[in-house]
Short mmCIF file of C-alpha atoms in Angstrom, two decimals:
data_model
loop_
_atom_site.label_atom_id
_atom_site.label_comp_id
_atom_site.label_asym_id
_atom_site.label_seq_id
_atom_site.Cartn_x
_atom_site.Cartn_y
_atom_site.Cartn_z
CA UNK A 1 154.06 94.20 144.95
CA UNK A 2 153.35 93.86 141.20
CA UNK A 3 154.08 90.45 139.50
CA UNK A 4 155.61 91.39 135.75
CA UNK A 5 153.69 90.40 133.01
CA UNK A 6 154.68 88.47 130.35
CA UNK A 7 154.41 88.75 126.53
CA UNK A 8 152.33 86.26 124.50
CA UNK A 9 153.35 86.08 121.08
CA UNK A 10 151.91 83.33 118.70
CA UNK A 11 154.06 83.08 115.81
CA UNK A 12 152.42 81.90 112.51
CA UNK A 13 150.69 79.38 114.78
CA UNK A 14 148.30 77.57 112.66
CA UNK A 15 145.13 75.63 113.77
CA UNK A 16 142.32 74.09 111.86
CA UNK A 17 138.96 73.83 113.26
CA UNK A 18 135.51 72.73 111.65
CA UNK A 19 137.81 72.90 108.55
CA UNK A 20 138.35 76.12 108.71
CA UNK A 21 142.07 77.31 109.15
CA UNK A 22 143.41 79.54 111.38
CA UNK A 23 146.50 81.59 111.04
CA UNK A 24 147.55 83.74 113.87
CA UNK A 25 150.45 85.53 113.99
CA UNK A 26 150.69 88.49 116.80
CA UNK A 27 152.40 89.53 119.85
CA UNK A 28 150.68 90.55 123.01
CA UNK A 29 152.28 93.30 124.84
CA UNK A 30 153.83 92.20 128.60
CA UNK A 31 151.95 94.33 131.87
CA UNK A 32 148.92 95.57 129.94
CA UNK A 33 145.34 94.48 129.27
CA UNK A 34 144.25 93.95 125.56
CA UNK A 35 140.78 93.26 124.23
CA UNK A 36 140.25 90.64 121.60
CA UNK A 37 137.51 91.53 119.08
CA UNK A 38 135.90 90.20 116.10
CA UNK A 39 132.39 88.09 114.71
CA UNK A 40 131.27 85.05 115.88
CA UNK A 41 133.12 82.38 114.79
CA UNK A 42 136.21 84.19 114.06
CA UNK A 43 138.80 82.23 116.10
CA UNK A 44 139.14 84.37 119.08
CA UNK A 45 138.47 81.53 121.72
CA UNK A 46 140.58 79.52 119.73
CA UNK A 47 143.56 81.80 119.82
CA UNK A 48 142.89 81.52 123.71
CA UNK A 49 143.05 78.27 123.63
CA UNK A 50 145.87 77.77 121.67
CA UNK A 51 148.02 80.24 124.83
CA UNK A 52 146.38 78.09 127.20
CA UNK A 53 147.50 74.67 125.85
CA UNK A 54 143.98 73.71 125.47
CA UNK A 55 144.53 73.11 121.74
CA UNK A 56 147.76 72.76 120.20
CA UNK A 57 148.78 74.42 116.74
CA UNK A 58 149.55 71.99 113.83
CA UNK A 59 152.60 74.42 112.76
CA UNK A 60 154.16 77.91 114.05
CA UNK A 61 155.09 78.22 117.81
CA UNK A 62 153.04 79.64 121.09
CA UNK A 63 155.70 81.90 123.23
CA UNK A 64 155.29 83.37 126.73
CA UNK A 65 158.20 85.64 127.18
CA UNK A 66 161.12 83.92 125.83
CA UNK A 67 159.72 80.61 126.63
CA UNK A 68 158.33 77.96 123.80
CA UNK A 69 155.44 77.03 125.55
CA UNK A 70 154.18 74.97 122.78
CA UNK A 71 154.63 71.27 123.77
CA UNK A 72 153.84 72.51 127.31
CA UNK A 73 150.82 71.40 129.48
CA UNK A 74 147.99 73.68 130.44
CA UNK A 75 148.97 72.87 133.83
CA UNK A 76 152.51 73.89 133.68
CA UNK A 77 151.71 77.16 131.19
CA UNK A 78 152.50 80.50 133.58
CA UNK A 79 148.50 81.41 132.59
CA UNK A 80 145.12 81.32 134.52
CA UNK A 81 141.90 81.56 132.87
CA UNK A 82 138.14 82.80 133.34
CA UNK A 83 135.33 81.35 131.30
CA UNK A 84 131.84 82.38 130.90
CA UNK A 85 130.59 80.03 132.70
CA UNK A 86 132.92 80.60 135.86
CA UNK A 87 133.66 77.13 136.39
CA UNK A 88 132.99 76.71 139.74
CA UNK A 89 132.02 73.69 141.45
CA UNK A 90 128.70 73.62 143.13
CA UNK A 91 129.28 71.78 145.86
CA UNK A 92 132.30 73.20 147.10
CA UNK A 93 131.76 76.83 148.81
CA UNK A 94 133.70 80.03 147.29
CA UNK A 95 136.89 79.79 149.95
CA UNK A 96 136.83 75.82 148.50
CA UNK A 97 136.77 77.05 144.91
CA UNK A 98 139.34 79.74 145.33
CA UNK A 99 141.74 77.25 147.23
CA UNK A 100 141.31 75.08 143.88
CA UNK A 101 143.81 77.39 142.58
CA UNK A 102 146.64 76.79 145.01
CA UNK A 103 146.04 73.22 145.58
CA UNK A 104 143.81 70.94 143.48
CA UNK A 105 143.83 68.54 146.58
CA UNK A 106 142.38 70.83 148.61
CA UNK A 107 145.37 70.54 151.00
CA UNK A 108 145.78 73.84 152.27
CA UNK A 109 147.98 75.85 154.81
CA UNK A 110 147.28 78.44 157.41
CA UNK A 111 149.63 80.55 154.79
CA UNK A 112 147.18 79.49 152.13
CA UNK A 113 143.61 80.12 153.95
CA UNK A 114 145.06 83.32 154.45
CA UNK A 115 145.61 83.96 151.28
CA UNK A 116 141.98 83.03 150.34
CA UNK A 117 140.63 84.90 152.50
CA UNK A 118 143.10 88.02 150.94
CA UNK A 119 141.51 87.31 147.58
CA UNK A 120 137.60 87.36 148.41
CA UNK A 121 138.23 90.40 150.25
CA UNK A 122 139.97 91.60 147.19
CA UNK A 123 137.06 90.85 145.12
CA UNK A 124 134.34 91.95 147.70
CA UNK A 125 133.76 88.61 148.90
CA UNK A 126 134.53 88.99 152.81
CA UNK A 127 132.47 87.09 154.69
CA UNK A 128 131.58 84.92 151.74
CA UNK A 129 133.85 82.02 151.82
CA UNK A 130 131.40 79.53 153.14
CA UNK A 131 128.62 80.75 150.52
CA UNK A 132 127.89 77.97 147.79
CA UNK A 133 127.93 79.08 143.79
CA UNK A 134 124.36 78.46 144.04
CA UNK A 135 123.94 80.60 146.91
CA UNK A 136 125.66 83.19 144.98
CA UNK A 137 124.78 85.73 142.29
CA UNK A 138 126.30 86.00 138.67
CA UNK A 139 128.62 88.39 139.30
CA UNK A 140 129.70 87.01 142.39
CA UNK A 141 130.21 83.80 140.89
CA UNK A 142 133.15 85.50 138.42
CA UNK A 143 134.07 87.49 141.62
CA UNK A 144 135.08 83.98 143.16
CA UNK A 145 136.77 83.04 139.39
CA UNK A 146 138.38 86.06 139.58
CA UNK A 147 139.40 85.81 143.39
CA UNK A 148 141.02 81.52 142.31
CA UNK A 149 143.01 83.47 139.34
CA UNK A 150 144.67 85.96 142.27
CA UNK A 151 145.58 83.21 144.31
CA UNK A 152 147.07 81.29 141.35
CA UNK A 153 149.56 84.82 140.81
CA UNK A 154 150.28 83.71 136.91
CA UNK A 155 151.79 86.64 135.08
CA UNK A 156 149.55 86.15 132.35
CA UNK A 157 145.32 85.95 132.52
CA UNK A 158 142.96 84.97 130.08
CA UNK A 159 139.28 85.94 129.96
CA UNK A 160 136.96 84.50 127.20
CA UNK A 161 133.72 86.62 127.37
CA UNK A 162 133.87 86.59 131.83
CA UNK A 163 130.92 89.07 131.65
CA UNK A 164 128.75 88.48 128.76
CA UNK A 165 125.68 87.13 131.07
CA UNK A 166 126.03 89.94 133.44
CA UNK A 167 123.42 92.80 133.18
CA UNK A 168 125.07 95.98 132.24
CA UNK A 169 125.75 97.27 135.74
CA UNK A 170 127.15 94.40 137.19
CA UNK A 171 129.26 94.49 133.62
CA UNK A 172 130.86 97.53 134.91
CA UNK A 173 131.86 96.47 138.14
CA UNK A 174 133.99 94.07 137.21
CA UNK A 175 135.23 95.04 134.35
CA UNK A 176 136.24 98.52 136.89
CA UNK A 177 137.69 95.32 139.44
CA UNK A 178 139.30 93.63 136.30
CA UNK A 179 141.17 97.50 135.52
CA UNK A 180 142.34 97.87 139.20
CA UNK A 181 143.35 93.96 139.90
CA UNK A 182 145.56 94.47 136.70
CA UNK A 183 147.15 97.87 137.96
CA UNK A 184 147.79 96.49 141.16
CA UNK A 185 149.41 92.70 139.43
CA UNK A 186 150.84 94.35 136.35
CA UNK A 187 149.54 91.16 134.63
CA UNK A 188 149.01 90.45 130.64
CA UNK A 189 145.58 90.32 130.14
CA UNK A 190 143.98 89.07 127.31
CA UNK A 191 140.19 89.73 127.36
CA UNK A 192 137.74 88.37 124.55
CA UNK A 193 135.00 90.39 124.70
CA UNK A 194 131.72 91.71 122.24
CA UNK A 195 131.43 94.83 124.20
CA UNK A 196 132.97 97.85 122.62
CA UNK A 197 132.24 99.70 125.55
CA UNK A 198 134.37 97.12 127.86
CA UNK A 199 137.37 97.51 125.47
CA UNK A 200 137.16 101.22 125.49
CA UNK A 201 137.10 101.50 129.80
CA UNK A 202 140.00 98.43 130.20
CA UNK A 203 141.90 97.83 127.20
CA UNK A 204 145.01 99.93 126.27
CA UNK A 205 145.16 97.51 123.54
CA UNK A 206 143.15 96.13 120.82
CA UNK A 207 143.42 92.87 118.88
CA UNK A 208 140.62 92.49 116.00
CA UNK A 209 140.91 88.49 114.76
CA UNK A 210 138.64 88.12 111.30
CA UNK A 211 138.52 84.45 109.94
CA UNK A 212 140.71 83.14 111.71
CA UNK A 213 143.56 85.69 111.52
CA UNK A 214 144.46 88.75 113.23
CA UNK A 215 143.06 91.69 111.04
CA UNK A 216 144.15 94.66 112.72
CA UNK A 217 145.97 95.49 115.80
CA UNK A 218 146.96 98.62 117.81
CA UNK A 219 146.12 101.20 120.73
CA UNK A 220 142.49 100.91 121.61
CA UNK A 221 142.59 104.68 120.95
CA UNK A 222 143.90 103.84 117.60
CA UNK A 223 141.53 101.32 116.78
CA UNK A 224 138.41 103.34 118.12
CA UNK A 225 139.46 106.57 116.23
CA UNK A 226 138.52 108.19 112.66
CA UNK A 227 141.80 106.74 111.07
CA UNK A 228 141.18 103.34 112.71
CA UNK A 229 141.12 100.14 110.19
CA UNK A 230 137.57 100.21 107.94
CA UNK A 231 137.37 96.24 108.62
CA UNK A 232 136.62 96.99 112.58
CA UNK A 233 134.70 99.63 112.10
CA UNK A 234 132.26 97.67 109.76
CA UNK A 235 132.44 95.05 112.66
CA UNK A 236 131.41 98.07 115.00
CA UNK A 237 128.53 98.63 112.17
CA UNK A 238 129.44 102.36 113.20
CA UNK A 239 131.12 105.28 112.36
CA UNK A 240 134.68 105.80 113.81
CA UNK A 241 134.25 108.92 116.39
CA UNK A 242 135.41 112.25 115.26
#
């Protein structure tokens, strides 16, 4: 059964790191995945953080659905996130690290083991849960990040650059997984991500943040297309296709 998604919307939610300001103001459509785009630097981990209540914004408001989630804990935010670096913890194995999500005590039910064990297999991990990170590869490392966020059930999920250590093939695995989890949850997904390629196979949306604002936004088709805006293209450092 599908879990709705929920819209993110960050209204002129303001944020000033380094020195440099940050403006965003944009709503994230409920139920689909969107790619967030842009150089280095540009604020789009920050504009993560800001949904995730890692950072708070010095003015403007943070909603999820019709809820001001502003003041509101990470912890108590209806979001999971996936980092780079997976954030697992070595010396717990992957059925350990999954159950993190449920329980941060580790106290877990028959109920909950079972849905563990639902997750890896999910994720092609069955058969994995006593497996260490370190006994694990890269991609089965975000497999296991991925598998935690499933068991958490959040109606919204965050990714900040999941795959960018992955070699190209393993790239496409689970950015195919990431496509069919979604379709199967009906989560909002908000993906940060330098691959152009990635946005083109997941996203049905696009999001393209330039110092520290949103620049452009619409349908990845949109966005990818002759007609899309000349700022992302230049970012692209290619020609729009025909």
């Amino acid at each position: 059964m599908k879990s709705a998604g929920l819209a993110v919307t960050l209204d002129q939610a303001a944020f000033s790191y380094g020195g440099a300001p940050m403006l965003f103001d944009v709503r994230f459509e409920p139920g689909v995945i969107t790619a967030i785009m842009g150089p280095s630097g540009s604020g789009k981990s920050t504009l993560l953080s800001l949904v995730a209540g890692f950072e708070t914004p010095t003015a403007g408001r943070i909603l999820i659905g019709d809820d001001d989630v502003t003041s509101t804990a990470p912890s108590a935010r209806p979001v999971s996130m996936i980092f780079q670096e997976n954030n697992l913890f070595a010396h717990l194995d992957a059925g350990a690290n999954v159950g993190l999500g449920i329980s941060p005590s580790l106290r877990l039910t028959d109920a909950d083991r079972a849905r563990i064990a639902e997750a890896l297999s999910r994720t092609g991990l069955a058969g994995m849960e006593t497996r260490l990170p370190g006994q694990l590869s890269g991609g089965e490392r975000q497999r296991v990040s991925l598998a935690r966020a499933l068991v958490r059930d959040r109606p919204v999920l965050l990714l900040d650059e999941p795959f960018a250590s992955l070699g190209p093939a393993l790239r496409d695995e689970m950015i195919a997984l990431l496509a069919e989890v979604q379709g199967e949850r009906g989560m909002t997904v908000l993906f940060v991500t330098h691959q152009p390629e990635d946005a083109r196979r997941a996203a049905a949306r696009l999001v393209y943040v330039e110092d520290g604002r949103v620049g452009a936004s619409g349908s990845s088709a949109d966005m990818f297309g002759a007609a899309g805006p000349a700022a992302f293209h230049r970012y692209l450092g290619a020609r729009p296709a025909k």
